[in-house]
CSV table of C-alpha atoms in Angstrom, one decimal:
chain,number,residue,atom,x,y,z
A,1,UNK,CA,-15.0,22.4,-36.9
A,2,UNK,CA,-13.8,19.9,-39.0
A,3,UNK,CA,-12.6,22.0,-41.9
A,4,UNK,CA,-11.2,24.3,-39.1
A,5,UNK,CA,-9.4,21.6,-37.4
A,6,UNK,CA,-8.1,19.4,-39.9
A,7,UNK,CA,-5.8,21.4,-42.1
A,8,UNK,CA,-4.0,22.1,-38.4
A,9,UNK,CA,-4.2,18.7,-36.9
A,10,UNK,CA,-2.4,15.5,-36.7
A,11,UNK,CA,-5.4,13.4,-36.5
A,12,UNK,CA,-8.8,13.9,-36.7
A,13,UNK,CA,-11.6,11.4,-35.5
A,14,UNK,CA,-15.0,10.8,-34.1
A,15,UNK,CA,-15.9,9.1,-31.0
A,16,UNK,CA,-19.0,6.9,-31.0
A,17,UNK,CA,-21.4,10.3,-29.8
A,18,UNK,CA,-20.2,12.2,-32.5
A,19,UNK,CA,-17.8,14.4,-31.0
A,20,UNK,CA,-15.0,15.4,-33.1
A,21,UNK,CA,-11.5,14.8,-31.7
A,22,UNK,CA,-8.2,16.6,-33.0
A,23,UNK,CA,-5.2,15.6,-31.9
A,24,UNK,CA,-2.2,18.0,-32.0
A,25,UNK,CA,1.4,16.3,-31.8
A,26,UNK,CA,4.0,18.1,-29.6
A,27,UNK,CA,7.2,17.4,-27.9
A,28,UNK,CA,6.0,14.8,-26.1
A,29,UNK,CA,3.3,12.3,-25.9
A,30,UNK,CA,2.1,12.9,-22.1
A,31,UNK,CA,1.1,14.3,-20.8
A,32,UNK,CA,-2.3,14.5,-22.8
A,33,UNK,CA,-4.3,17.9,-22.9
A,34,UNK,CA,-7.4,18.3,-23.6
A,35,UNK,CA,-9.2,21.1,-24.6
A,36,UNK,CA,-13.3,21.1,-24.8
A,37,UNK,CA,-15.8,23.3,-26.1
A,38,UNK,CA,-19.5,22.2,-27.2
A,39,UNK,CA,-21.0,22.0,-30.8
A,40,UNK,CA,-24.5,21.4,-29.8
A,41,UNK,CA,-26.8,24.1,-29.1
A,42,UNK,CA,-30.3,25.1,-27.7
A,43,UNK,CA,-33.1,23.5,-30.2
A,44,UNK,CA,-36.3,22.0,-30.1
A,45,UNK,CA,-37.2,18.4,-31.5
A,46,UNK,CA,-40.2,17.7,-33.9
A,47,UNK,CA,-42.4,15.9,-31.6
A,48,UNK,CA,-45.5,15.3,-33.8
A,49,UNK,CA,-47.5,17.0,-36.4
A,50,UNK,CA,-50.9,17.8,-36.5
A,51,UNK,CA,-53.2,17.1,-38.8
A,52,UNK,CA,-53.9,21.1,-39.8
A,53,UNK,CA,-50.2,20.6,-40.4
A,54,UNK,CA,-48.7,22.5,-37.3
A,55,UNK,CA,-45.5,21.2,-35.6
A,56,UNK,CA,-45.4,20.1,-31.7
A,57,UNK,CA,-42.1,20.3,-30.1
A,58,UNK,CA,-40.2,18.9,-27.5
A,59,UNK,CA,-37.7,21.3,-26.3
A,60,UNK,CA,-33.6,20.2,-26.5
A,61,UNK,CA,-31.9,22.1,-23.6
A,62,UNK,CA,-32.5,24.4,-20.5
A,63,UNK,CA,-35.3,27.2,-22.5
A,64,UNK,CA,-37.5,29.2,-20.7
A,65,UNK,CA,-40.7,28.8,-22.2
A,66,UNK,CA,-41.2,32.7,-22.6
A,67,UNK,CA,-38.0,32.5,-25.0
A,68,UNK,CA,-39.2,30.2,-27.4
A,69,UNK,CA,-42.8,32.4,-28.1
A,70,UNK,CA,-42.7,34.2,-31.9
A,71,UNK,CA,-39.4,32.7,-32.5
A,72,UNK,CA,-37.7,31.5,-36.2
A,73,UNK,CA,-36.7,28.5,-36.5
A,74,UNK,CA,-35.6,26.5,-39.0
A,75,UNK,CA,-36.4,22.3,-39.6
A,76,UNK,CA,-33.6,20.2,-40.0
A,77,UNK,CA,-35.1,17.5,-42.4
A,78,UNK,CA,-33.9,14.8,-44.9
A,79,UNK,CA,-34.9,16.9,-47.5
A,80,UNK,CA,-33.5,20.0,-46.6
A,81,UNK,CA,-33.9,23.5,-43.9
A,82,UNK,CA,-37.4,24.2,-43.6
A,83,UNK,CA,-38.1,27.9,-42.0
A,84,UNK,CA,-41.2,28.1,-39.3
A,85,UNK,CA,-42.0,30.5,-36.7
A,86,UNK,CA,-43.7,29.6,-32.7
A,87,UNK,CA,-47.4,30.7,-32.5
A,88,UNK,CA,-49.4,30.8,-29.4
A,89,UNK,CA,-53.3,32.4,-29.8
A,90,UNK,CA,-53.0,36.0,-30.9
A,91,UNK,CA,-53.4,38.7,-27.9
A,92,UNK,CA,-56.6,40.6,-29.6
A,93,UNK,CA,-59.0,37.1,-28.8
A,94,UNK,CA,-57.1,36.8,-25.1
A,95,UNK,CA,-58.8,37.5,-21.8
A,96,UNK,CA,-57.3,40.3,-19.4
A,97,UNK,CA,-56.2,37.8,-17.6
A,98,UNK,CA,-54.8,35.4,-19.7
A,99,UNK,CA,-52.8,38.3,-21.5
A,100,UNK,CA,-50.8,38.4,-17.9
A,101,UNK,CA,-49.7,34.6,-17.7
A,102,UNK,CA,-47.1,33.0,-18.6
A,103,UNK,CA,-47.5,31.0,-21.9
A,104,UNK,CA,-46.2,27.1,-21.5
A,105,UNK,CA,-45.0,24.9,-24.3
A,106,UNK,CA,-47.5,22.6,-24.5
A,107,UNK,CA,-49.3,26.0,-25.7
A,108,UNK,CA,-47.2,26.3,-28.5
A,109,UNK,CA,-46.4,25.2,-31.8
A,110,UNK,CA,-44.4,25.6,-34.9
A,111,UNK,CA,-45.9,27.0,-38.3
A,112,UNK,CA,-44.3,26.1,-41.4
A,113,UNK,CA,-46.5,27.1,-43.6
A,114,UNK,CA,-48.0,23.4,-45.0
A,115,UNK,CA,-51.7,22.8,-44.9
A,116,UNK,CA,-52.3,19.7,-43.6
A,117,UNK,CA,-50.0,16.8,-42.0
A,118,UNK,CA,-49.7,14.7,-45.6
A,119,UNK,CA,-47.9,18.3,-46.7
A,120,UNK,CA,-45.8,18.7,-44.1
A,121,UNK,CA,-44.5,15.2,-44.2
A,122,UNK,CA,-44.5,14.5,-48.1
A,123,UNK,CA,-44.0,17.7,-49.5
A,124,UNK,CA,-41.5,19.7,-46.7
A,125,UNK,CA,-40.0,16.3,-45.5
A,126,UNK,CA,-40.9,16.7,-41.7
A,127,UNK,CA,-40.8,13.9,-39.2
A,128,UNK,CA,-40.7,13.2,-35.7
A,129,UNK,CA,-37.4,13.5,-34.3
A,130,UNK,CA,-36.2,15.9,-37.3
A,131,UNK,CA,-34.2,18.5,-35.0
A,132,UNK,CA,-35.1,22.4,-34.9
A,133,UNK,CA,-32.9,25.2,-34.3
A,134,UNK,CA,-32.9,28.8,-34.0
A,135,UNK,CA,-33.0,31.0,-36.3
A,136,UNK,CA,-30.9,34.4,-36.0
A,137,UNK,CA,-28.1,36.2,-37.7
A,138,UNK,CA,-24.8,38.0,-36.4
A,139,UNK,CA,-24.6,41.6,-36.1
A,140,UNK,CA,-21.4,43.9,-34.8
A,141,UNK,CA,-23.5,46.1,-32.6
A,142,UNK,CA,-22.5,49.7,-32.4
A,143,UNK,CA,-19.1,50.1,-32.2
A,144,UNK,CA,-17.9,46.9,-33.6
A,145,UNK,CA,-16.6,45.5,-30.4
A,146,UNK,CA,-19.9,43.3,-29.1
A,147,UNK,CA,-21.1,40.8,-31.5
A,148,UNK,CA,-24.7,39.8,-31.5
A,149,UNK,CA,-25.7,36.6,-32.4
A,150,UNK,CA,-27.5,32.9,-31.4
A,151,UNK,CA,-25.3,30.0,-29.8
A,152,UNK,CA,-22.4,32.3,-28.7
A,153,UNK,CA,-22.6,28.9,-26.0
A,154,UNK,CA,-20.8,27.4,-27.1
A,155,UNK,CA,-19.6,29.1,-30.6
A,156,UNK,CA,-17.5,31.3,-28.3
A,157,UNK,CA,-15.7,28.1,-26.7
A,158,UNK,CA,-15.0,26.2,-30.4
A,159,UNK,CA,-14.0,30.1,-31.8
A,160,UNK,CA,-11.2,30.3,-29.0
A,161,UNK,CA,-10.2,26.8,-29.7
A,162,UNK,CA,-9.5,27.1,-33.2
A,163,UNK,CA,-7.6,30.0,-32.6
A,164,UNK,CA,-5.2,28.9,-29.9
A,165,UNK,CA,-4.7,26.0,-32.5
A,166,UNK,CA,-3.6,28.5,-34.9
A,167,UNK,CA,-1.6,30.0,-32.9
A,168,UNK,CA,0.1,26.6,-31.6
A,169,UNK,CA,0.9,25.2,-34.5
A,170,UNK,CA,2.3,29.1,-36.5
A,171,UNK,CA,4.5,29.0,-33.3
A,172,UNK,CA,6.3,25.1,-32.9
A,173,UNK,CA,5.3,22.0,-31.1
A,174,UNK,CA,4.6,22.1,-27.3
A,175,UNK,CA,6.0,20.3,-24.6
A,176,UNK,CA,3.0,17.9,-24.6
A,177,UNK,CA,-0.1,16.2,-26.9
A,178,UNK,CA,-2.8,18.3,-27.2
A,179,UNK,CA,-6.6,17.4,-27.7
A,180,UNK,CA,-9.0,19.7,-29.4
A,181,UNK,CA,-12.1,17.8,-29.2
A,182,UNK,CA,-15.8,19.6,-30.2
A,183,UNK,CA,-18.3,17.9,-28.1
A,184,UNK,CA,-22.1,16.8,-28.5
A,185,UNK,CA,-25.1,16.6,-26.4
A,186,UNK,CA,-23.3,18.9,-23.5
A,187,UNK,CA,-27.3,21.5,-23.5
A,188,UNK,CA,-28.6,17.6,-22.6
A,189,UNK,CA,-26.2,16.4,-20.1
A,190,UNK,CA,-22.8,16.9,-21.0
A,191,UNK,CA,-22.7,13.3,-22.9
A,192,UNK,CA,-20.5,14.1,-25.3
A,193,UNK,CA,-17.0,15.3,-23.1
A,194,UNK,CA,-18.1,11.7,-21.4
A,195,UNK,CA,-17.3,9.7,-24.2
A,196,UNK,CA,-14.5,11.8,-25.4
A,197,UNK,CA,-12.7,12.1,-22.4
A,198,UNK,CA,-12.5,8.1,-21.9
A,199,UNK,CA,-11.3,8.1,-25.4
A,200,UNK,CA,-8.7,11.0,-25.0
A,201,UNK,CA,-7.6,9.9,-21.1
A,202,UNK,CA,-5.9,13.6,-20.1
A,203,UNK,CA,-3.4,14.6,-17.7
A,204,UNK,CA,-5.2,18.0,-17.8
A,205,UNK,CA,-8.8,19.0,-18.6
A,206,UNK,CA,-9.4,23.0,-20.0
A,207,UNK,CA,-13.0,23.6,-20.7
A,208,UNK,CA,-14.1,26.6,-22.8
A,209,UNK,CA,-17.4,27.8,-22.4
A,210,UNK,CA,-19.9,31.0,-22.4
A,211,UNK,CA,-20.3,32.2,-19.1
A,212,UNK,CA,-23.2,34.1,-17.4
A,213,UNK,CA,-22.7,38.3,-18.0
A,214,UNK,CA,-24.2,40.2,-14.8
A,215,UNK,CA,-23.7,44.2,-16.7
A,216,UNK,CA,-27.6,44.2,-17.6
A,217,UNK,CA,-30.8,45.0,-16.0
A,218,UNK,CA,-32.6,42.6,-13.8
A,219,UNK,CA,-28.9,40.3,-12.4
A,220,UNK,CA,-26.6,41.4,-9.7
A,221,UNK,CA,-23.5,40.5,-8.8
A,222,UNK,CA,-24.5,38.3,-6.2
A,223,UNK,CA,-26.2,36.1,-9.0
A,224,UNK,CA,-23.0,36.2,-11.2
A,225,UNK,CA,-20.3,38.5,-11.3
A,226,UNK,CA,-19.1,38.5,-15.3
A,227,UNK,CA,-18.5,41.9,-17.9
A,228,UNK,CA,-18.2,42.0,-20.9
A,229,UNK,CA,-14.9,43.7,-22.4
A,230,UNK,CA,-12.8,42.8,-18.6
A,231,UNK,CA,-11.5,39.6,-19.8
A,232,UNK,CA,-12.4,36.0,-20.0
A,233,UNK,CA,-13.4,34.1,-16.6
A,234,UNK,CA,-12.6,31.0,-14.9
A,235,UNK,CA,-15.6,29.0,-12.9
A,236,UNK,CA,-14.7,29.1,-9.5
A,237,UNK,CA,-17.8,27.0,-8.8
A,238,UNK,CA,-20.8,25.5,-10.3
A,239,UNK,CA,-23.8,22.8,-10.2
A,240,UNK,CA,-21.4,20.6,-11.8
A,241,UNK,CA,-17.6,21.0,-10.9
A,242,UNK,CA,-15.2,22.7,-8.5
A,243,UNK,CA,-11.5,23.2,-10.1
A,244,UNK,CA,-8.6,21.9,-8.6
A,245,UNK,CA,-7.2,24.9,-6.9
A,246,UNK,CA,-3.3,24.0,-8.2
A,247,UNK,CA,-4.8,24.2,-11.5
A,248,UNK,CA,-6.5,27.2,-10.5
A,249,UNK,CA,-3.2,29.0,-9.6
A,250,UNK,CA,-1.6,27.9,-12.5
A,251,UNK,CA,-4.4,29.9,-14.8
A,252,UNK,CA,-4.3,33.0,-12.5
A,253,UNK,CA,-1.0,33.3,-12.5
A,254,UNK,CA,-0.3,32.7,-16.5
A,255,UNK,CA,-2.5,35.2,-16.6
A,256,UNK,CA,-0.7,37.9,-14.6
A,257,UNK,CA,2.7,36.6,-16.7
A,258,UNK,CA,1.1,37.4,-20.6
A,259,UNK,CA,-1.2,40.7,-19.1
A,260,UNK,CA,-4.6,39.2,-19.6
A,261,UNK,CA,-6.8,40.2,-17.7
A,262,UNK,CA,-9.1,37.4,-15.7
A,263,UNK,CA,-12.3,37.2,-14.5
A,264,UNK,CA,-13.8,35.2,-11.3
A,265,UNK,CA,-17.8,33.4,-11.6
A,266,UNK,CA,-19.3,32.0,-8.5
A,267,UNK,CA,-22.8,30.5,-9.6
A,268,UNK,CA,-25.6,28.7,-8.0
A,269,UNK,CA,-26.1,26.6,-11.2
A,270,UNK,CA,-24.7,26.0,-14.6
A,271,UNK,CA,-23.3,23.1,-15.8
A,272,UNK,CA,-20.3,22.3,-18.1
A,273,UNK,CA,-17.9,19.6,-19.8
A,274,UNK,CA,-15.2,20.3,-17.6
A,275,UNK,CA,-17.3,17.8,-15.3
A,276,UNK,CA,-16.8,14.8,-17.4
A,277,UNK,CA,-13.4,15.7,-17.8
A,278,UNK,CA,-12.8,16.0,-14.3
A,279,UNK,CA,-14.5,12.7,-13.6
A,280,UNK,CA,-13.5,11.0,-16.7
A,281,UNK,CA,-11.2,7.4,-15.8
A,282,UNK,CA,-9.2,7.8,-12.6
A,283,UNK,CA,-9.8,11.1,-12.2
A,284,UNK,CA,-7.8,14.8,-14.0
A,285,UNK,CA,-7.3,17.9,-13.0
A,286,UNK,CA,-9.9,20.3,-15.0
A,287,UNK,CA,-11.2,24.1,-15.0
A,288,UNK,CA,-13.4,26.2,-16.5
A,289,UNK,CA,-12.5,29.4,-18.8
A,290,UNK,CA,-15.7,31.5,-20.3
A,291,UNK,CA,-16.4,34.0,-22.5
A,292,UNK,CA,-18.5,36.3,-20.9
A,293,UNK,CA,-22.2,36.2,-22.5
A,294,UNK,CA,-25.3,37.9,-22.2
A,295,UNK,CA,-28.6,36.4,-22.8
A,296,UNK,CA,-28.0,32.8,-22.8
A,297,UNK,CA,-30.0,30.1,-23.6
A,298,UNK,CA,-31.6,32.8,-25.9
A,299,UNK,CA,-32.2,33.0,-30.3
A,300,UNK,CA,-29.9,36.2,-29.5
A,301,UNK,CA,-26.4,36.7,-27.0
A,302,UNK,CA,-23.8,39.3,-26.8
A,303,UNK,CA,-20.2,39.1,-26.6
A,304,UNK,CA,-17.2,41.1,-26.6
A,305,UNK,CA,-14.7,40.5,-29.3
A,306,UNK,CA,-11.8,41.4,-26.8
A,307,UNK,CA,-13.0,38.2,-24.1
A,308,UNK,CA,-12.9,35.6,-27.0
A,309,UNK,CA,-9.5,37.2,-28.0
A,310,UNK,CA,-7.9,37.3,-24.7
A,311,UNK,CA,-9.5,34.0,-23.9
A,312,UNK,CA,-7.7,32.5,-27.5
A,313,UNK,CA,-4.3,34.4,-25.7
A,314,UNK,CA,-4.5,32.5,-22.4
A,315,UNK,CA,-5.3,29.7,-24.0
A,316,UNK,CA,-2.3,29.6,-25.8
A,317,UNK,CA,0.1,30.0,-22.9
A,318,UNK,CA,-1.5,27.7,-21.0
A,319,UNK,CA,-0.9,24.6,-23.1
A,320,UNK,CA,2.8,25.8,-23.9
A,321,UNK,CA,3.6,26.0,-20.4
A,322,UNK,CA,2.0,22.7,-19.3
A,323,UNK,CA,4.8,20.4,-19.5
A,324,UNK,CA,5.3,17.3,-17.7
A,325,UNK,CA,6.8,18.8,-14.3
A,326,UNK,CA,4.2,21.1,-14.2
A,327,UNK,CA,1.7,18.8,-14.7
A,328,UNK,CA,2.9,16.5,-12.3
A,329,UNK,CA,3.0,19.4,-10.0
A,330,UNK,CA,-0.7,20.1,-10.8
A,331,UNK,CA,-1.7,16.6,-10.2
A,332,UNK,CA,0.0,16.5,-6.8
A,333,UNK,CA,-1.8,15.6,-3.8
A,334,UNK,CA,0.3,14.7,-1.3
């Protein structure tokens, strides 16, 4: 993100988390923007190693433990990527009945080929703490239009970001300062749009995430109500946040102006930066905008190339038209 960033940017920095923070110059100097999308994704921590030489995990994010069986991964050490794979015990020594179970972490474990603990620490470089992530590669399914690959949340998020940042700066300064700001730590508590957004202190708060697909087997639309190829979504609710409604308005109806078309998500649970941004010093106006995804918190999702375009598009207009009446406008209570 930084090489993406930088060559477009004003300013580049780091908060004390990590998180990268781009800061965009316009018009104006408030009112302040900012726009959030995660870097972190789902992975797995080396907990220990045994002494045959196998890795024991603790798991970085929401996984369900099914997900994580006769994975790749790869072992981010201080002497380089290491490649491993989750075992459990084969099926042909299982019992009828433990074939039907559900397999928990604790049962598995990571084999990276050493022979003994001394091998996987001196010779591959492993340690405890060393962090794991998936292993999987990007494929245009049939067609060309839906992508498959791992960490679409939240590589769809920072892809739509570094567009709209294109197309900002190709088109003259907007009535406003804009933040681009790639956060850390949001899969373990959405730390990283904490510490940003104290740094940043916005008038406005856009969050650009993956959202929960419902067009497959086994989810209905009363679980989440996302396609792929209709458009990008905003978050009307969540574990986490509730957008103001002005702000909501303003999205809808930019929307409606440029022909994008939008997408609505009511869910249960989910969490997401916007939160901290929301919540961040006295208080901003903030929203959600997704891509929609299938297969989340998964080595493999889908997307549609035409969401994370669109999404790039709306984007776009958004900051542009978010100049200091409007914001004030946003803001008011009264």
């Amino acid at each position: 993100m930084r090489d993406e960033l930088s060559p477009l940017a004003d300013a580049v920095e780091t908060d004390g988390l990590g998180s990268l923070i781009a800061r965009f110059d316009g018009a104006s100097e408030r009112p302040r923007i900012m726009l959030a999308a995660h870097m972190d994704e789902l992975g797995l921590l080396v907990r220990r190693v045994t002494a045959e030489g196998f890795v024991q995990f603790q798991p970085l994010g929401g996984w369900l433990d099914q997900a994580l069986i006769n994975q790749r991964w790869v072992v981010l050490t201080s002497h380089g990527a290491v490649p491993g794979v989750t075992g459990i015990k084969t099926v042909h020594v299982m019992t009828a009945e433990a074939r039907g179970k559900l397999f928990k972490r604790e049962e598995m474990f990571i084999d990276v080929g050493a022979t003994s603990r001394t091998d996987a620490e001196q010779r591959l470089g492993i340690r405890p703490g060393d962090p794991v992530a998936p292993d999987s590669r990007f494929v245009p399914l049939a067609g060309g239009q839906l992508y498959l690959a791992k960490a679409w949340d939240d590589r769809a998020g920072l892809a739509v970001i570094v567009l709209a940042m294109r197309e900002l700066r190709a088109g003259g300064p907007p009535p406003n300062t804009v933040f681009a700001v790639a956060t850390v730590q949001e899969e373990v508590g959405l730390r990283g749009a904490e510490t940003s957004a104290y740094r940043v202190q916005p008038d406005i708060g856009i969050n650009l995430e993956s959202g929960v697909a419902s067009d497959y087997p086994g989810i209905s639309e009363e679980e989440a109500q996302e396609r792929l190829g209709k458009g990008p979504a905003i978050s009307l609710h969540d574990s986490s946040m509730l957008p103001n409604l002005q702000l909501r308005d303003f999205v809808i109806e930019t929307a409606r102006e440029i022909g994008v078309p939008l997408q609505f998500n009511v869910l249960s649970g989910y969490g997401q930066d916007g939160s901290a941004m929301q919540r961040s010093h006295a208080g901003a106006p903030a929203i959600n905008i997704t891509v929609p995804t299938r297969y989340l918190h998964s080595h493999h999702g889908v997307i549609h190339r035409d969401d994370l375009l669109h999404a790039a598009q709306l984007l776009t207009a958004l900051v542009r038209r978010l100049d200091a009446a409007t914001v004030e406008r946003i803001r008011h209570f009264d």
